[in-house]
Amino acid sequence: MMNVQFKKGVLNLCVLALLDCQDRYGYELVQMISKRIEVSEGSVYTLLRRLTKEGYFETYLKESSEGPPRKYYRLTIAGQAYLQDLLAEWRTFTESVNELIGGDGKDE
Amino acid sequence: MMNVQFKKGVLNLCVLALLDCQDRYGYELVQMISKRIEVSEGSVYTLLRRLTKEGYFETYLKESSEGPPRKYYRLTIAGQAYLQDLLAEWRTFTESVNELIGGDGKDE
DNA sequence: ATTTAGTACTGCACAAAGAACAGTACCGTA
DNA sequence: TACGGTACTGTTCTTTGTGCAGTACTAAAT
């Protein structure tokens, strides 16, 4: 199956990025991410709780016609800043890795 | 500092890829990887021991004129296959993430 | 001759984060 | 009223990178 370890930290980035466009609720995020990368519910909810505790999200409840009330997550200012940091890191990181695995055994 | 979690599993891929061209010794791998991404010696050596135990590397010692003998690592057949798997996974994974963070909130 | 710096490897205790799983609860339908 | 889908909580387990201490060899500086 999909490499578990690749996901460490990246899930973080994905959730933040998805919340940058609009507020979303947990189950919705699980569905959206699962379409592209395998992820368990537990991971996403755990992450949402953690980042909320760290001040990157604010939450509010809203009732749903098709089940229990949904907890929506909204990026805080800190969350937006964190997202920008992670985005930049992700880009330079993947670039670095691609250079490393690109095959050129150059010293420089 | 660099995001620790991004590295999970990727270090694995980097080491395998670097060994695909030629045999290398541990310290050399640490130096090569450190040029691009921050990594501690402990991580690389731990990983080398683990992958060796799992049959992806064979090792041999060779003396050095500038210090203690070096332990060289060579990819086994299993190691080459594993590398190909990881490479493919890495490519589809980064593609998926880039789509997710790319901003299109599309359902499909 | 002894110290110091660079090279090179070993091994362990620790922390972070995702996975698996069980549990709670609401809603609509058969 | 039993089932399946929606929606969230919480705990335990595993993997993997980190930090640190330790060993040991070589060469240059004091």
JSON list of N, CA and C (backbone and C1' of nucleotides) in Angstrom, two decimals, chain B residues 7-9 11 40 43 50 65 68, chain D residues 16-20 24-27:
[
{"chain": "B", "resi": 7, "resn": "LYS", "atom": "N", "xyz": [10.54, 14.40, 6.19]},
{"chain": "B", "resi": 7, "resn": "LYS", "atom": "CA", "xyz": [11.63, 13.47, 5.87]},
{"chain": "B", "resi": 7, "resn": "LYS", "atom": "C", "xyz": [11.28, 12.01, 6.05]},
{"chain": "B", "resi": 8, "resn": "LYS", "atom": "N", "xyz": [10.22, 11.75, 6.83]},
{"chain": "B", "resi": 8, "resn": "LYS", "atom": "CA", "xyz": [9.90, 10.36, 7.16]},
{"chain": "B", "resi": 8, "resn": "LYS", "atom": "C", "xyz": [9.71, 9.54, 5.89]},
{"chain": "B", "resi": 9, "resn": "GLY", "atom": "N", "xyz": [10.52, 8.55, 5.76]},
{"chain": "B", "resi": 9, "resn": "GLY", "atom": "CA", "xyz": [10.40, 7.67, 4.61]},
{"chain": "B", "resi": 9, "resn": "GLY", "atom": "C", "xyz": [11.18, 8.16, 3.40]},
{"chain": "B", "resi": 11, "resn": "LEU", "atom": "N", "xyz": [14.04, 9.81, 3.41]},
{"chain": "B", "resi": 11, "resn": "LEU", "atom": "CA", "xyz": [15.46, 9.57, 3.63]},
{"chain": "B", "resi": 11, "resn": "LEU", "atom": "C", "xyz": [15.82, 8.20, 3.06]},
{"chain": "B", "resi": 40, "resn": "SER", "atom": "N", "xyz": [20.56, 14.29, 10.51]},
{"chain": "B", "resi": 40, "resn": "SER", "atom": "CA", "xyz": [21.56, 13.96, 11.51]},
{"chain": "B", "resi": 40, "resn": "SER", "atom": "C", "xyz": [22.24, 12.65, 11.14]},
{"chain": "B", "resi": 43, "resn": "SER", "atom": "N", "xyz": [20.40, 9.40, 12.09]},
{"chain": "B", "resi": 43, "resn": "SER", "atom": "CA", "xyz": [19.30, 8.96, 11.24]},
{"chain": "B", "resi": 43, "resn": "SER", "atom": "C", "xyz": [19.81, 8.09, 10.10]},
{"chain": "B", "resi": 50, "resn": "ARG", "atom": "N", "xyz": [19.09, -0.66, 9.44]},
{"chain": "B", "resi": 50, "resn": "ARG", "atom": "CA", "xyz": [17.75, -1.25, 9.29]},
{"chain": "B", "resi": 50, "resn": "ARG", "atom": "C", "xyz": [17.58, -1.88, 7.91]},
{"chain": "B", "resi": 65, "resn": "SER", "atom": "N", "xyz": [42.81, 5.87, 3.97]},
{"chain": "B", "resi": 65, "resn": "SER", "atom": "CA", "xyz": [44.08, 6.47, 4.38]},
{"chain": "B", "resi": 65, "resn": "SER", "atom": "C", "xyz": [43.84, 7.62, 5.36]},
{"chain": "B", "resi": 68, "resn": "PRO", "atom": "N", "xyz": [39.50, 5.65, 10.13]},
{"chain": "B", "resi": 68, "resn": "PRO", "atom": "CA", "xyz": [39.17, 4.23, 10.30]},
{"chain": "B", "resi": 68, "resn": "PRO", "atom": "C", "xyz": [38.57, 3.65, 9.01]},
{"chain": "D", "resi": 16, "resn": "DT", "atom": "P", "xyz": [9.70, 2.72, 8.83]},
{"chain": "D", "resi": 16, "resn": "DT", "atom": "O5'", "xyz": [10.35, 4.09, 9.26]},
{"chain": "D", "resi": 16, "resn": "DT", "atom": "C5'", "xyz": [9.60, 5.30, 9.10]},
{"chain": "D", "resi": 16, "resn": "DT", "atom": "C4'", "xyz": [10.30, 6.41, 9.82]},
{"chain": "D", "resi": 16, "resn": "DT", "atom": "C3'", "xyz": [11.83, 6.43, 9.65]},
{"chain": "D", "resi": 16, "resn": "DT", "atom": "O3'", "xyz": [12.21, 7.75, 9.36]},
{"chain": "D", "resi": 16, "resn": "DT", "atom": "C1'", "xyz": [11.27, 6.62, 11.91]},
{"chain": "D", "resi": 17, "resn": "DG", "atom": "P", "xyz": [13.56, 8.08, 8.50]},
{"chain": "D", "resi": 17, "resn": "DG", "atom": "O5'", "xyz": [14.11, 9.42, 9.17]},
{"chain": "D", "resi": 17, "resn": "DG", "atom": "C5'", "xyz": [13.26, 10.55, 9.22]},
{"chain": "D", "resi": 17, "resn": "DG", "atom": "C4'", "xyz": [13.51, 11.32, 10.50]},
{"chain": "D", "resi": 17, "resn": "DG", "atom": "C3'", "xyz": [14.97, 11.73, 10.72]},
{"chain": "D", "resi": 17, "resn": "DG", "atom": "O3'", "xyz": [15.04, 13.12, 10.98]},
{"chain": "D", "resi": 17, "resn": "DG", "atom": "C1'", "xyz": [14.10, 10.64, 12.65]},
{"chain": "D", "resi": 18, "resn": "DT", "atom": "P", "xyz": [16.45, 13.81, 11.39]},
{"chain": "D", "resi": 18, "resn": "DT", "atom": "O5'", "xyz": [16.43, 13.73, 12.99]},
{"chain": "D", "resi": 18, "resn": "DT", "atom": "C5'", "xyz": [15.33, 14.30, 13.69]},
{"chain": "D", "resi": 18, "resn": "DT", "atom": "C4'", "xyz": [15.71, 14.53, 15.14]},
{"chain": "D", "resi": 18, "resn": "DT", "atom": "C3'", "xyz": [17.12, 15.06, 15.36]},
{"chain": "D", "resi": 18, "resn": "DT", "atom": "O3'", "xyz": [17.07, 16.11, 16.30]},
{"chain": "D", "resi": 18, "resn": "DT", "atom": "C1'", "xyz": [16.82, 13.04, 16.59]},
{"chain": "D", "resi": 19, "resn": "DG", "atom": "P", "xyz": [18.39, 17.02, 16.57]},
{"chain": "D", "resi": 19, "resn": "DG", "atom": "O5'", "xyz": [18.85, 16.55, 18.03]},
{"chain": "D", "resi": 19, "resn": "DG", "atom": "C5'", "xyz": [17.91, 15.92, 18.91]},
{"chain": "D", "resi": 19, "resn": "DG", "atom": "C4'", "xyz": [18.61, 15.50, 20.16]},
{"chain": "D", "resi": 19, "resn": "DG", "atom": "C3'", "xyz": [20.02, 16.07, 20.34]},
{"chain": "D", "resi": 19, "resn": "DG", "atom": "O3'", "xyz": [20.23, 16.36, 21.71]},
{"chain": "D", "resi": 19, "resn": "DG", "atom": "C1'", "xyz": [20.13, 13.69, 20.17]},
{"chain": "D", "resi": 20, "resn": "DC", "atom": "P", "xyz": [21.60, 17.10, 22.19]},
{"chain": "D", "resi": 20, "resn": "DC", "atom": "O5'", "xyz": [22.36, 15.89, 22.89]},
{"chain": "D", "resi": 20, "resn": "DC", "atom": "C5'", "xyz": [21.60, 14.89, 23.58]},
{"chain": "D", "resi": 20, "resn": "DC", "atom": "C4'", "xyz": [22.46, 13.70, 23.90]},
{"chain": "D", "resi": 20, "resn": "DC", "atom": "C3'", "xyz": [23.96, 14.03, 24.04]},
{"chain": "D", "resi": 20, "resn": "DC", "atom": "O3'", "xyz": [24.43, 13.54, 25.27]},
{"chain": "D", "resi": 20, "resn": "DC", "atom": "C1'", "xyz": [23.65, 12.17, 22.61]},
{"chain": "D", "resi": 24, "resn": "DA", "atom": "P", "xyz": [37.76, 1.08, 21.44]},
{"chain": "D", "resi": 24, "resn": "DA", "atom": "O5'", "xyz": [38.33, 1.66, 20.07]},
{"chain": "D", "resi": 24, "resn": "DA", "atom": "C5'", "xyz": [37.69, 1.33, 18.83]},
{"chain": "D", "resi": 24, "resn": "DA", "atom": "C4'", "xyz": [38.29, 2.16, 17.73]},
{"chain": "D", "resi": 24, "resn": "DA", "atom": "C3'", "xyz": [39.76, 2.54, 17.95]},
{"chain": "D", "resi": 24, "resn": "DA", "atom": "O3'", "xyz": [40.47, 2.31, 16.74]},
{"chain": "D", "resi": 24, "resn": "DA", "atom": "C1'", "xyz": [38.52, 4.42, 17.35]},
{"chain": "D", "resi": 25, "resn": "DC", "atom": "P", "xyz": [41.98, 1.71, 16.81]},
{"chain": "D", "resi": 25, "resn": "DC", "atom": "O5'", "xyz": [42.62, 2.23, 15.44]},
{"chain": "D", "resi": 25, "resn": "DC", "atom": "C5'", "xyz": [41.86, 2.14, 14.24]},
{"chain": "D", "resi": 25, "resn": "DC", "atom": "C4'", "xyz": [41.98, 3.43, 13.44]},
{"chain": "D", "resi": 25, "resn": "DC", "atom": "C3'", "xyz": [43.40, 4.00, 13.37]},
{"chain": "D", "resi": 25, "resn": "DC", "atom": "O3'", "xyz": [43.92, 3.83, 12.06]},
{"chain": "D", "resi": 25, "resn": "DC", "atom": "C1'", "xyz": [41.76, 5.70, 13.74]},
{"chain": "D", "resi": 26, "resn": "DT", "atom": "P", "xyz": [45.47, 4.25, 11.72]},
{"chain": "D", "resi": 26, "resn": "DT", "atom": "O5'", "xyz": [45.36, 5.78, 11.29]},
{"chain": "D", "resi": 26, "resn": "DT", "atom": "C5'", "xyz": [44.62, 6.15, 10.12]},
{"chain": "D", "resi": 26, "resn": "DT", "atom": "C4'", "xyz": [44.72, 7.65, 9.90]},
{"chain": "D", "resi": 26, "resn": "DT", "atom": "C3'", "xyz": [46.15, 8.19, 9.90]},
{"chain": "D", "resi": 26, "resn": "DT", "atom": "O3'", "xyz": [46.38, 8.86, 8.67]},
{"chain": "D", "resi": 26, "resn": "DT", "atom": "C1'", "xyz": [44.73, 9.48, 11.33]},
{"chain": "D", "resi": 27, "resn": "DA", "atom": "P", "xyz": [47.87, 9.40, 8.30]},
{"chain": "D", "resi": 27, "resn": "DA", "atom": "O5'", "xyz": [47.75, 10.96, 8.62]},
{"chain": "D", "resi": 27, "resn": "DA", "atom": "C5'", "xyz": [46.64, 11.70, 8.13]},
{"chain": "D", "resi": 27, "resn": "DA", "atom": "C4'", "xyz": [46.68, 13.11, 8.67]},
{"chain": "D", "resi": 27, "resn": "DA", "atom": "C3'", "xyz": [48.08, 13.73, 8.70]},
{"chain": "D", "resi": 27, "resn": "DA", "atom": "O3'", "xyz": [47.98, 15.10, 8.33]},
{"chain": "D", "resi": 27, "resn": "DA", "atom": "C1'", "xyz": [47.17, 13.76, 10.87]}
]
